[in-house]
Amino acid sequence: MNVFKPNTAELQEKISLLKMRKNAVILAHYYQEPEIQQIADFVGDSLELAKKAAQSEADIIVFAGVHFMAETAKILNPSRKVLLPDLEAGCSLADSCPPDTFAELKAKNPDHVVVTYINCSAEIKALSDIVCTSSNAEKVINSIPQEKEIIFAPDKNLGKYLMEKTGRKMLLWDGACIVHEAFSLDKLIELHKENPQAEIIAHPESEEHILKTAKYIGSTSGMLNYVRESPKSSFIVATEAGILYEMQKEVPHKELIPAPAKEDNSCACSECAFMKMNTLEKLYKCLYNETPEILLEKDLMEQAGKPIKRMMELS
């Protein structure tokens, strides 16, 4: 028996109608599939999406991203319904920092200011003094008095980069993003030899040896701006390959080459399997059924909201 399955355009139209009927807004990360980015009301990086979530007046927020991002939207909008197309869309970096173990580290270092990268669970945010994103991390670190010691979690690569940029010594949590640790230096060097005209640009979650090859290091939004404004016409991009869709829209006349991953895979690039768990069909069903919904305890939202709001005041 043949079961009718709507095509991409039909699903997008159905989602648009549902959005209007339910007063919903769709926020999507740059790493989402193009057909999801096309239907989103706003596409951005973690900082931009946090700001949009805080400003939202919609009754329903559909977050096309991963679990910690939807949690952040809920923390900033406790009275609104926040949906995530697939509850299993997690984050390797967030998973690398268990709250119980992190609480032990904090207890052993009570005089330290706790700075956490937004890519962490609500429980970790609740244990923090201030949250940061890759866009504002340097500003956040520089806002802390020099005499104060700092714990930085969960990304050790971003932490090492910030130590070099700010000159601050920090106690780093040993966590990392599997996507940004998947780049192969040998393959990258070989690719650059084949494309000597291309500038290497990288996300600061990448490993130190990758960052040393980069002409520019920055957040996903920072990389987009750099490519848009640069006089160069060719770039090797070391971050999750989903960014290339929006980047190519911004600079259709420029050449964008994904940095190669260590593993041989279908796209010869680095992709986040968690981000790609969200599909257009799941997004439609999620909005239609108004589930899965992100639900958090009130006390947890209040505690986790404080360091996020401190970050946003600073930004």
PDB file of C-alpha atoms in Angstrom:
ATOM      1  CA  MET A   1       0.000   0.000   0.000  1.00  0.00           C
ATOM      2  CA  ASN A   2       1.398   3.418  -0.974  1.00  0.00           C
ATOM      3  CA  VAL A   3       1.408   5.980   1.801  1.00  0.00           C
ATOM      4  CA  PHE A   4       1.371   9.593   0.640  1.00  0.00           C
ATOM      5  CA  LYS A   5       4.333  11.541   1.968  1.00  0.00           C
ATOM      6  CA  PRO A   6       4.407  15.334   1.479  1.00  0.00           C
ATOM      7  CA  ASN A   7       7.420  16.740  -0.338  1.00  0.00           C
ATOM      8  CA  THR A   8       9.642  19.459   1.122  1.00  0.00           C
ATOM      9  CA  ALA A   9       7.669  22.410  -0.296  1.00  0.00           C
ATOM     10  CA  GLU A  10       4.341  20.969   0.905  1.00  0.00           C
ATOM     11  CA  LEU A  11       5.686  20.349   4.404  1.00  0.00           C
ATOM     12  CA  GLN A  12       7.138  23.849   4.554  1.00  0.00           C
ATOM     13  CA  GLU A  13       3.751  25.284   3.549  1.00  0.00           C
ATOM     14  CA  LYS A  14       1.974  23.211   6.221  1.00  0.00           C
ATOM     15  CA  ILE A  15       4.476  24.409   8.833  1.00  0.00           C
ATOM     16  CA  SER A  16       3.964  28.052   7.783  1.00  0.00           C
ATOM     17  CA  LEU A  17       0.197  27.725   8.202  1.00  0.00           C
ATOM     18  CA  LEU A  18       0.588  26.045  11.601  1.00  0.00           C
ATOM     19  CA  LYS A  19       2.955  28.804  12.751  1.00  0.00           C
ATOM     20  CA  MET A  20       0.387  31.479  11.980  1.00  0.00           C
ATOM     21  CA  ARG A  21      -2.510  29.548  13.501  1.00  0.00           C
ATOM     22  CA  LYS A  22      -0.662  28.761  16.727  1.00  0.00           C
ATOM     23  CA  ASN A  23       1.315  32.008  17.076  1.00  0.00           C
ATOM     24  CA  ALA A  24       4.563  30.023  16.967  1.00  0.00           C
ATOM     25  CA  VAL A  25       8.117  31.015  16.114  1.00  0.00           C
ATOM     26  CA  ILE A  26      10.817  28.693  14.769  1.00  0.00           C
ATOM     27  CA  LEU A  27      14.401  29.332  15.826  1.00  0.00           C
ATOM     28  CA  ALA A  28      17.049  27.326  13.961  1.00  0.00           C
ATOM     29  CA  HIS A  29      20.782  26.939  14.428  1.00  0.00           C
ATOM     30  CA  TYR A  30      23.131  27.338  11.456  1.00  0.00           C
ATOM     31  CA  TYR A  31      23.935  23.620  11.672  1.00  0.00           C
ATOM     32  CA  GLN A  32      20.391  22.532  10.785  1.00  0.00           C
ATOM     33  CA  GLU A  33      19.525  21.071   7.378  1.00  0.00           C
ATOM     34  CA  PRO A  34      18.829  23.717   4.661  1.00  0.00           C
ATOM     35  CA  GLU A  35      15.098  22.903   4.425  1.00  0.00           C
ATOM     36  CA  ILE A  36      14.737  23.700   8.147  1.00  0.00           C
ATOM     37  CA  GLN A  37      16.780  26.900   7.867  1.00  0.00           C
ATOM     38  CA  GLN A  38      14.514  27.968   4.974  1.00  0.00           C
ATOM     39  CA  ILE A  39      11.334  27.735   7.096  1.00  0.00           C
ATOM     40  CA  ALA A  40      12.798  29.258  10.278  1.00  0.00           C
ATOM     41  CA  ASP A  41      11.814  32.727  11.466  1.00  0.00           C
ATOM     42  CA  PHE A  42      15.373  33.236  12.597  1.00  0.00           C
ATOM     43  CA  VAL A  43      18.657  31.395  11.946  1.00  0.00           C
ATOM     44  CA  GLY A  44      21.677  32.131  14.096  1.00  0.00           C
ATOM     45  CA  ASP A  45      24.415  31.004  16.470  1.00  0.00           C
ATOM     46  CA  SER A  46      23.978  30.313  20.187  1.00  0.00           C
ATOM     47  CA  LEU A  47      24.194  33.966  21.288  1.00  0.00           C
ATOM     48  CA  GLU A  48      21.837  35.272  18.597  1.00  0.00           C
ATOM     49  CA  LEU A  49      19.324  32.496  19.283  1.00  0.00           C
ATOM     50  CA  ALA A  50      19.453  33.142  23.043  1.00  0.00           C
ATOM     51  CA  LYS A  51      18.671  36.817  22.382  1.00  0.00           C
ATOM     52  CA  LYS A  52      15.824  35.963  20.000  1.00  0.00           C
ATOM     53  CA  ALA A  53      14.393  33.512  22.538  1.00  0.00           C
ATOM     54  CA  ALA A  54      14.473  36.213  25.226  1.00  0.00           C
ATOM     55  CA  GLN A  55      12.711  38.696  22.923  1.00  0.00           C
ATOM     56  CA  SER A  56      10.050  36.264  21.722  1.00  0.00           C
ATOM     57  CA  GLU A  57       6.380  37.119  22.155  1.00  0.00           C
ATOM     58  CA  ALA A  58       5.160  33.886  20.541  1.00  0.00           C
ATOM     59  CA  ASP A  59       2.993  31.452  22.464  1.00  0.00           C
ATOM     60  CA  ILE A  60       5.102  28.552  21.184  1.00  0.00           C
ATOM     61  CA  ILE A  61       8.846  28.457  20.492  1.00  0.00           C
ATOM     62  CA  VAL A  62      10.009  25.592  18.285  1.00  0.00           C
ATOM     63  CA  PHE A  63      13.758  25.213  18.661  1.00  0.00           C
ATOM     64  CA  ALA A  64      15.408  23.489  15.719  1.00  0.00           C
ATOM     65  CA  GLY A  65      18.708  22.740  17.368  1.00  0.00           C
ATOM     66  CA  VAL A  66      19.902  20.558  20.229  1.00  0.00           C
ATOM     67  CA  HIS A  67      18.592  19.968  23.749  1.00  0.00           C
ATOM     68  CA  PHE A  68      20.671  22.550  25.664  1.00  0.00           C
ATOM     69  CA  MET A  69      19.557  25.274  23.233  1.00  0.00           C
ATOM     70  CA  ALA A  70      15.875  24.461  23.750  1.00  0.00           C
ATOM     71  CA  GLU A  71      16.502  24.406  27.521  1.00  0.00           C
ATOM     72  CA  THR A  72      18.018  27.889  27.283  1.00  0.00           C
ATOM     73  CA  ALA A  73      14.940  29.127  25.408  1.00  0.00           C
ATOM     74  CA  LYS A  74      12.707  27.666  28.130  1.00  0.00           C
ATOM     75  CA  ILE A  75      14.804  29.216  30.909  1.00  0.00           C
ATOM     76  CA  LEU A  76      14.425  32.614  29.235  1.00  0.00           C
ATOM     77  CA  ASN A  77      10.705  32.042  28.564  1.00  0.00           C
ATOM     78  CA  PRO A  78       9.420  30.004  31.538  1.00  0.00           C
ATOM     79  CA  SER A  79       5.758  30.765  30.820  1.00  0.00           C
ATOM     80  CA  ARG A  80       5.910  29.809  27.132  1.00  0.00           C
ATOM     81  CA  LYS A  81       5.733  26.394  25.520  1.00  0.00           C
ATOM     82  CA  VAL A  82       9.120  25.382  24.089  1.00  0.00           C
ATOM     83  CA  LEU A  83       9.280  22.437  21.697  1.00  0.00           C
ATOM     84  CA  LEU A  84      12.208  20.417  20.326  1.00  0.00           C
ATOM     85  CA  PRO A  85      11.527  18.262  17.229  1.00  0.00           C
ATOM     86  CA  ASP A  86      13.600  15.362  18.633  1.00  0.00           C
ATOM     87  CA  LEU A  87      14.322  15.070  22.364  1.00  0.00           C
ATOM     88  CA  GLU A  88      17.273  12.787  21.579  1.00  0.00           C
ATOM     89  CA  ALA A  89      19.076  15.663  19.821  1.00  0.00           C
ATOM     90  CA  GLY A  90      21.710  16.079  22.500  1.00  0.00           C
ATOM     91  CA  CYS A  91      25.280  17.422  22.535  1.00  0.00           C
ATOM     92  CA  SER A  92      28.548  15.566  23.047  1.00  0.00           C
ATOM     93  CA  LEU A  93      30.063  18.613  24.737  1.00  0.00           C
ATOM     94  CA  ALA A  94      27.170  19.048  27.183  1.00  0.00           C
ATOM     95  CA  ASP A  95      27.263  15.301  27.917  1.00  0.00           C
ATOM     96  CA  SER A  96      30.979  15.532  28.766  1.00  0.00           C
ATOM     97  CA  CYS A  97      30.174  17.583  31.898  1.00  0.00           C
ATOM     98  CA  PRO A  98      28.028  15.635  34.422  1.00  0.00           C
ATOM     99  CA  PRO A  99      26.499  17.958  37.066  1.00  0.00           C
ATOM    100  CA  ASP A 100      27.490  15.808  40.087  1.00  0.00           C
ATOM    101  CA  THR A 101      31.154  15.662  39.093  1.00  0.00           C
ATOM    102  CA  PHE A 102      31.238  19.330  38.166  1.00  0.00           C
ATOM    103  CA  ALA A 103      29.676  20.264  41.525  1.00  0.00           C
ATOM    104  CA  GLU A 104      32.549  18.426  43.236  1.00  0.00           C
ATOM    105  CA  LEU A 105      35.121  20.468  41.288  1.00  0.00           C
ATOM    106  CA  LYS A 106      33.310  23.690  42.193  1.00  0.00           C
ATOM    107  CA  ALA A 107      33.191  22.684  45.887  1.00  0.00           C
ATOM    108  CA  LYS A 108      36.961  22.080  45.883  1.00  0.00           C
ATOM    109  CA  ASN A 109      37.563  25.561  44.436  1.00  0.00           C
ATOM    110  CA  PRO A 110      35.054  27.802  46.241  1.00  0.00           C
ATOM    111  CA  ASP A 111      36.913  31.047  45.490  1.00  0.00           C
ATOM    112  CA  HIS A 112      36.806  30.561  41.712  1.00  0.00           C
ATOM    113  CA  VAL A 113      34.388  32.386  39.412  1.00  0.00           C
ATOM    114  CA  VAL A 114      32.567  29.730  37.374  1.00  0.00           C
ATOM    115  CA  VAL A 115      32.261  30.569  33.667  1.00  0.00           C
ATOM    116  CA  THR A 116      30.442  28.060  31.507  1.00  0.00           C
ATOM    117  CA  TYR A 117      30.063  27.873  27.771  1.00  0.00           C
ATOM    118  CA  ILE A 118      26.396  27.906  26.784  1.00  0.00           C
ATOM    119  CA  ASN A 119      26.814  24.385  25.341  1.00  0.00           C
ATOM    120  CA  CYS A 120      25.960  22.763  28.671  1.00  0.00           C
ATOM    121  CA  SER A 121      22.939  21.477  30.552  1.00  0.00           C
ATOM    122  CA  ALA A 122      20.575  23.593  32.637  1.00  0.00           C
ATOM    123  CA  GLU A 123      22.014  21.918  35.756  1.00  0.00           C
ATOM    124  CA  ILE A 124      25.535  23.103  34.866  1.00  0.00           C
ATOM    125  CA  LYS A 125      24.278  26.625  34.136  1.00  0.00           C
ATOM    126  CA  ALA A 126      22.645  26.623  37.585  1.00  0.00           C
ATOM    127  CA  LEU A 127      26.107  25.971  39.097  1.00  0.00           C
ATOM    128  CA  SER A 128      27.639  28.884  37.168  1.00  0.00           C
ATOM    129  CA  ASP A 129      28.329  32.545  37.884  1.00  0.00           C
ATOM    130  CA  ILE A 130      28.160  33.618  34.248  1.00  0.00           C
ATOM    131  CA  VAL A 131      27.530  31.902  30.914  1.00  0.00           C
ATOM    132  CA  CYS A 132      29.287  32.742  27.634  1.00  0.00           C
ATOM    133  CA  THR A 133      29.126  31.843  23.954  1.00  0.00           C
ATOM    134  CA  SER A 134      31.985  31.675  21.470  1.00  0.00           C
ATOM    135  CA  SER A 135      30.882  35.140  20.275  1.00  0.00           C
ATOM    136  CA  ASN A 136      31.314  36.849  23.655  1.00  0.00           C
ATOM    137  CA  ALA A 137      33.589  34.508  25.656  1.00  0.00           C
ATOM    138  CA  GLU A 138      36.618  36.814  25.493  1.00  0.00           C
ATOM    139  CA  LYS A 139      34.513  39.772  26.671  1.00  0.00           C
ATOM    140  CA  VAL A 140      33.095  37.695  29.540  1.00  0.00           C
ATOM    141  CA  ILE A 141      36.554  36.584  30.720  1.00  0.00           C
ATOM    142  CA  ASN A 142      37.891  40.140  30.509  1.00  0.00           C
ATOM    143  CA  SER A 143      34.971  41.375  32.639  1.00  0.00           C
ATOM    144  CA  ILE A 144      36.164  39.302  35.624  1.00  0.00           C
ATOM    145  CA  PRO A 145      38.572  41.104  37.994  1.00  0.00           C
ATOM    146  CA  GLN A 146      42.201  40.050  37.516  1.00  0.00           C
ATOM    147  CA  GLU A 147      42.555  38.899  41.122  1.00  0.00           C
ATOM    148  CA  LYS A 148      39.727  36.382  40.710  1.00  0.00           C
ATOM    149  CA  GLU A 149      40.526  32.796  39.723  1.00  0.00           C
ATOM    150  CA  ILE A 150      38.338  31.165  37.094  1.00  0.00           C
ATOM    151  CA  ILE A 151      36.887  27.733  36.383  1.00  0.00           C
ATOM    152  CA  PHE A 152      35.993  27.385  32.699  1.00  0.00           C
ATOM    153  CA  ALA A 153      33.781  24.568  31.461  1.00  0.00           C
ATOM    154  CA  PRO A 154      32.999  22.428  29.594  1.00  0.00           C
ATOM    155  CA  ASP A 155      35.098  22.994  26.440  1.00  0.00           C
ATOM    156  CA  LYS A 156      38.844  22.658  27.022  1.00  0.00           C
ATOM    157  CA  ASN A 157      39.728  23.769  23.471  1.00  0.00           C
ATOM    158  CA  LEU A 158      37.762  26.993  23.766  1.00  0.00           C
ATOM    159  CA  GLY A 159      39.253  27.408  27.257  1.00  0.00           C
ATOM    160  CA  LYS A 160      42.838  27.062  25.970  1.00  0.00           C
ATOM    161  CA  TYR A 161      42.098  29.537  23.185  1.00  0.00           C
ATOM    162  CA  LEU A 162      40.697  32.034  25.716  1.00  0.00           C
ATOM    163  CA  MET A 163      43.711  31.641  27.998  1.00  0.00           C
ATOM    164  CA  GLU A 164      45.954  32.556  25.078  1.00  0.00           C
ATOM    165  CA  LYS A 165      43.749  35.484  24.004  1.00  0.00           C
ATOM    166  CA  THR A 166      43.181  36.988  27.468  1.00  0.00           C
ATOM    167  CA  GLY A 167      46.387  35.983  29.275  1.00  0.00           C
ATOM    168  CA  ARG A 168      44.260  34.583  32.116  1.00  0.00           C
ATOM    169  CA  LYS A 169      45.134  31.242  33.665  1.00  0.00           C
ATOM    170  CA  MET A 170      41.984  29.161  34.154  1.00  0.00           C
ATOM    171  CA  LEU A 171      41.081  25.799  35.640  1.00  0.00           C
ATOM    172  CA  LEU A 172      39.669  23.941  32.633  1.00  0.00           C
ATOM    173  CA  TRP A 173      37.098  21.185  32.586  1.00  0.00           C
ATOM    174  CA  ASP A 174      38.203  18.312  30.323  1.00  0.00           C
ATOM    175  CA  GLY A 175      35.350  18.391  27.816  1.00  0.00           C
ATOM    176  CA  ALA A 176      35.187  18.691  24.036  1.00  0.00           C
ATOM    177  CA  CYS A 177      32.877  18.688  21.024  1.00  0.00           C
ATOM    178  CA  ILE A 178      33.315  15.560  18.887  1.00  0.00           C
ATOM    179  CA  VAL A 179      32.463  17.550  15.754  1.00  0.00           C
ATOM    180  CA  HIS A 180      35.229  20.103  16.267  1.00  0.00           C
ATOM    181  CA  GLU A 181      37.743  17.436  17.309  1.00  0.00           C
ATOM    182  CA  ALA A 182      37.053  15.471  14.135  1.00  0.00           C
ATOM    183  CA  PHE A 183      39.164  17.614  11.799  1.00  0.00           C
ATOM    184  CA  SER A 184      42.283  15.985  10.380  1.00  0.00           C
ATOM    185  CA  LEU A 185      45.390  18.188  10.383  1.00  0.00           C
ATOM    186  CA  ASP A 186      47.128  16.048   7.758  1.00  0.00           C
ATOM    187  CA  LYS A 187      44.116  16.178   5.439  1.00  0.00           C
ATOM    188  CA  LEU A 188      43.723  19.911   6.078  1.00  0.00           C
ATOM    189  CA  ILE A 189      47.352  20.600   5.145  1.00  0.00           C
ATOM    190  CA  GLU A 190      46.959  18.473   2.006  1.00  0.00           C
ATOM    191  CA  LEU A 191      43.718  20.273   1.100  1.00  0.00           C
ATOM    192  CA  HIS A 192      45.408  23.647   1.528  1.00  0.00           C
ATOM    193  CA  LYS A 193      48.269  22.557  -0.733  1.00  0.00           C
ATOM    194  CA  GLU A 194      45.665  21.731  -3.378  1.00  0.00           C
ATOM    195  CA  ASN A 195      43.941  25.086  -2.771  1.00  0.00           C
ATOM    196  CA  PRO A 196      46.730  27.540  -1.815  1.00  0.00           C
ATOM    197  CA  GLN A 197      44.468  30.501  -2.622  1.00  0.00           C
ATOM    198  CA  ALA A 198      42.029  29.509   0.161  1.00  0.00           C
ATOM    199  CA  GLU A 199      42.150  31.011   3.654  1.00  0.00           C
ATOM    200  CA  ILE A 200      41.536  28.635   6.557  1.00  0.00           C
ATOM    201  CA  ILE A 201      38.917  29.869   9.044  1.00  0.00           C
ATOM    202  CA  ALA A 202      38.058  27.933  12.209  1.00  0.00           C
ATOM    203  CA  HIS A 203      35.747  27.784  15.222  1.00  0.00           C
ATOM    204  CA  PRO A 204      37.539  28.113  18.612  1.00  0.00           C
ATOM    205  CA  GLU A 205      36.126  24.740  19.734  1.00  0.00           C
ATOM    206  CA  SER A 206      38.606  23.154  17.300  1.00  0.00           C
ATOM    207  CA  GLU A 207      41.826  21.633  18.591  1.00  0.00           C
ATOM    208  CA  GLU A 208      44.894  23.838  19.047  1.00  0.00           C
ATOM    209  CA  HIS A 209      46.800  22.396  16.075  1.00  0.00           C
ATOM    210  CA  ILE A 210      43.858  23.239  13.774  1.00  0.00           C
ATOM    211  CA  LEU A 211      43.560  26.776  15.188  1.00  0.00           C
ATOM    212  CA  LYS A 212      47.273  27.386  14.500  1.00  0.00           C
ATOM    213  CA  THR A 213      46.623  26.913  10.776  1.00  0.00           C
ATOM    214  CA  ALA A 214      43.722  29.378  10.701  1.00  0.00           C
ATOM    215  CA  LYS A 215      43.837  32.905   9.349  1.00  0.00           C
ATOM    216  CA  TYR A 216      40.646  33.722  11.276  1.00  0.00           C
ATOM    217  CA  ILE A 217      39.172  32.150  14.433  1.00  0.00           C
ATOM    218  CA  GLY A 218      35.631  32.984  15.517  1.00  0.00           C
ATOM    219  CA  SER A 219      32.068  31.949  16.291  1.00  0.00           C
ATOM    220  CA  THR A 220      29.749  30.758  13.534  1.00  0.00           C
ATOM    221  CA  SER A 221      28.402  34.318  13.150  1.00  0.00           C
ATOM    222  CA  GLY A 222      31.932  35.684  13.270  1.00  0.00           C
ATOM    223  CA  MET A 223      33.000  33.344  10.487  1.00  0.00           C
ATOM    224  CA  LEU A 224      30.000  34.380   8.393  1.00  0.00           C
ATOM    225  CA  ASN A 225      30.842  38.059   8.819  1.00  0.00           C
ATOM    226  CA  TYR A 226      34.514  37.456   8.065  1.00  0.00           C
ATOM    227  CA  VAL A 227      33.787  35.620   4.794  1.00  0.00           C
ATOM    228  CA  ARG A 228      31.227  38.283   3.795  1.00  0.00           C
ATOM    229  CA  GLU A 229      33.632  41.186   4.380  1.00  0.00           C
ATOM    230  CA  SER A 230      36.927  39.608   3.302  1.00  0.00           C
ATOM    231  CA  PRO A 231      38.383  40.543  -0.099  1.00  0.00           C
ATOM    232  CA  LYS A 232      39.460  36.889  -0.458  1.00  0.00           C
ATOM    233  CA  SER A 233      37.371  34.665  -2.717  1.00  0.00           C
ATOM    234  CA  SER A 234      38.167  31.188  -1.358  1.00  0.00           C
ATOM    235  CA  PHE A 235      37.940  29.688   2.147  1.00  0.00           C
ATOM    236  CA  ILE A 236      38.447  26.357   3.894  1.00  0.00           C
ATOM    237  CA  VAL A 237      35.874  26.297   6.697  1.00  0.00           C
ATOM    238  CA  ALA A 238      36.647  24.346   9.902  1.00  0.00           C
ATOM    239  CA  THR A 239      33.328  24.036  11.693  1.00  0.00           C
ATOM    240  CA  GLU A 240      30.142  21.952  11.336  1.00  0.00           C
ATOM    241  CA  ALA A 241      29.326  21.757   7.631  1.00  0.00           C
ATOM    242  CA  GLY A 242      25.751  23.050   8.101  1.00  0.00           C
ATOM    243  CA  ILE A 243      27.113  26.611   8.198  1.00  0.00           C
ATOM    244  CA  LEU A 244      28.030  26.346   4.519  1.00  0.00           C
ATOM    245  CA  TYR A 245      24.389  26.691   3.419  1.00  0.00           C
ATOM    246  CA  GLU A 246      23.895  30.144   4.953  1.00  0.00           C
ATOM    247  CA  MET A 247      27.463  31.159   4.127  1.00  0.00           C
ATOM    248  CA  GLN A 248      27.063  30.321   0.443  1.00  0.00           C
ATOM    249  CA  LYS A 249      23.791  32.322   0.349  1.00  0.00           C
ATOM    250  CA  GLU A 250      25.696  35.325   1.730  1.00  0.00           C
ATOM    251  CA  VAL A 251      28.620  34.965  -0.700  1.00  0.00           C
ATOM    252  CA  PRO A 252      27.377  33.069  -3.785  1.00  0.00           C
ATOM    253  CA  HIS A 253      30.391  34.224  -5.787  1.00  0.00           C
ATOM    254  CA  LYS A 254      32.961  32.821  -3.326  1.00  0.00           C
ATOM    255  CA  GLU A 255      34.389  29.312  -3.019  1.00  0.00           C
ATOM    256  CA  LEU A 256      33.698  27.525   0.292  1.00  0.00           C
ATOM    257  CA  ILE A 257      35.475  24.248   1.042  1.00  0.00           C
ATOM    258  CA  PRO A 258      34.589  22.181   4.146  1.00  0.00           C
ATOM    259  CA  ALA A 259      37.598  21.234   6.279  1.00  0.00           C
ATOM    260  CA  PRO A 260      38.160  17.463   6.069  1.00  0.00           C
ATOM    261  CA  ALA A 261      37.353  15.072   8.905  1.00  0.00           C
ATOM    262  CA  LYS A 262      39.594  12.277  10.164  1.00  0.00           C
ATOM    263  CA  GLU A 263      36.958   9.702   9.276  1.00  0.00           C
ATOM    264  CA  ASP A 264      35.864   8.986   5.731  1.00  0.00           C
ATOM    265  CA  ASN A 265      32.175   9.796   5.525  1.00  0.00           C
ATOM    266  CA  SER A 266      29.509  10.737   3.026  1.00  0.00           C
ATOM    267  CA  CYS A 267      30.271  14.457   2.942  1.00  0.00           C
ATOM    268  CA  ALA A 268      34.063  14.310   3.621  1.00  0.00           C
ATOM    269  CA  CYS A 269      33.435  16.969   6.260  1.00  0.00           C
ATOM    270  CA  SER A 270      32.494  17.202   9.932  1.00  0.00           C
ATOM    271  CA  GLU A 271      28.781  16.997  10.743  1.00  0.00           C
ATOM    272  CA  CYS A 272      26.920  16.927  14.059  1.00  0.00           C
ATOM    273  CA  ALA A 273      24.749  13.815  14.090  1.00  0.00           C
ATOM    274  CA  PHE A 274      22.686  15.322  16.931  1.00  0.00           C
ATOM    275  CA  MET A 275      21.860  18.464  14.927  1.00  0.00           C
ATOM    276  CA  LYS A 276      20.862  16.341  11.955  1.00  0.00           C
ATOM    277  CA  MET A 277      18.366  14.329  14.060  1.00  0.00           C
ATOM    278  CA  ASN A 278      15.877  17.150  13.536  1.00  0.00           C
ATOM    279  CA  THR A 279      14.057  16.771  10.230  1.00  0.00           C
ATOM    280  CA  LEU A 280      11.382  18.813   8.493  1.00  0.00           C
ATOM    281  CA  GLU A 281       8.849  16.028   9.094  1.00  0.00           C
ATOM    282  CA  LYS A 282       9.693  15.889  12.819  1.00  0.00           C
ATOM    283  CA  LEU A 283       9.401  19.669  13.001  1.00  0.00           C
ATOM    284  CA  TYR A 284       5.925  19.538  11.430  1.00  0.00           C
ATOM    285  CA  LYS A 285       4.717  16.774  13.774  1.00  0.00           C
ATOM    286  CA  CYS A 286       6.237  18.579  16.747  1.00  0.00           C
ATOM    287  CA  LEU A 287       4.329  21.789  15.988  1.00  0.00           C
ATOM    288  CA  TYR A 288       1.141  19.956  15.040  1.00  0.00           C
ATOM    289  CA  ASN A 289       1.087  17.851  18.250  1.00  0.00           C
ATOM    290  CA  GLU A 290       2.839  20.473  20.442  1.00  0.00           C
ATOM    291  CA  THR A 291       5.220  17.834  21.699  1.00  0.00           C
ATOM    292  CA  PRO A 292       7.999  16.965  22.659  1.00  0.00           C
ATOM    293  CA  GLU A 293       7.944  19.851  25.107  1.00  0.00           C
ATOM    294  CA  ILE A 294      10.880  21.045  27.207  1.00  0.00           C
ATOM    295  CA  LEU A 295       9.858  20.974  30.879  1.00  0.00           C
ATOM    296  CA  LEU A 296      12.127  22.159  33.698  1.00  0.00           C
ATOM    297  CA  GLU A 297      11.636  22.678  37.422  1.00  0.00           C
ATOM    298  CA  LYS A 298      10.934  26.294  38.398  1.00  0.00           C
ATOM    299  CA  ASP A 299      13.869  26.469  40.862  1.00  0.00           C
ATOM    300  CA  LEU A 300      16.264  25.099  38.236  1.00  0.00           C
ATOM    301  CA  MET A 301      15.097  27.673  35.678  1.00  0.00           C
ATOM    302  CA  GLU A 302      15.542  30.500  38.170  1.00  0.00           C
ATOM    303  CA  GLN A 303      19.075  29.397  39.115  1.00  0.00           C
ATOM    304  CA  ALA A 304      20.132  28.697  35.521  1.00  0.00           C
ATOM    305  CA  GLY A 305      18.608  31.974  34.351  1.00  0.00           C
ATOM    306  CA  LYS A 306      20.839  34.166  36.519  1.00  0.00           C
ATOM    307  CA  PRO A 307      24.180  33.486  34.748  1.00  0.00           C
ATOM    308  CA  ILE A 308      22.492  33.648  31.322  1.00  0.00           C
ATOM    309  CA  LYS A 309      21.009  37.056  32.126  1.00  0.00           C
ATOM    310  CA  ARG A 310      24.406  38.271  33.403  1.00  0.00           C
ATOM    311  CA  MET A 311      25.899  37.285  30.053  1.00  0.00           C
ATOM    312  CA  MET A 312      23.156  39.051  28.115  1.00  0.00           C
ATOM    313  CA  GLU A 313      23.537  42.226  30.174  1.00  0.00           C
ATOM    314  CA  LEU A 314      27.249  42.168  29.335  1.00  0.00           C
ATOM    315  CA  SER A 315      26.526  41.541  25.649  1.00  0.00           C
TER     316      SER A 315
END
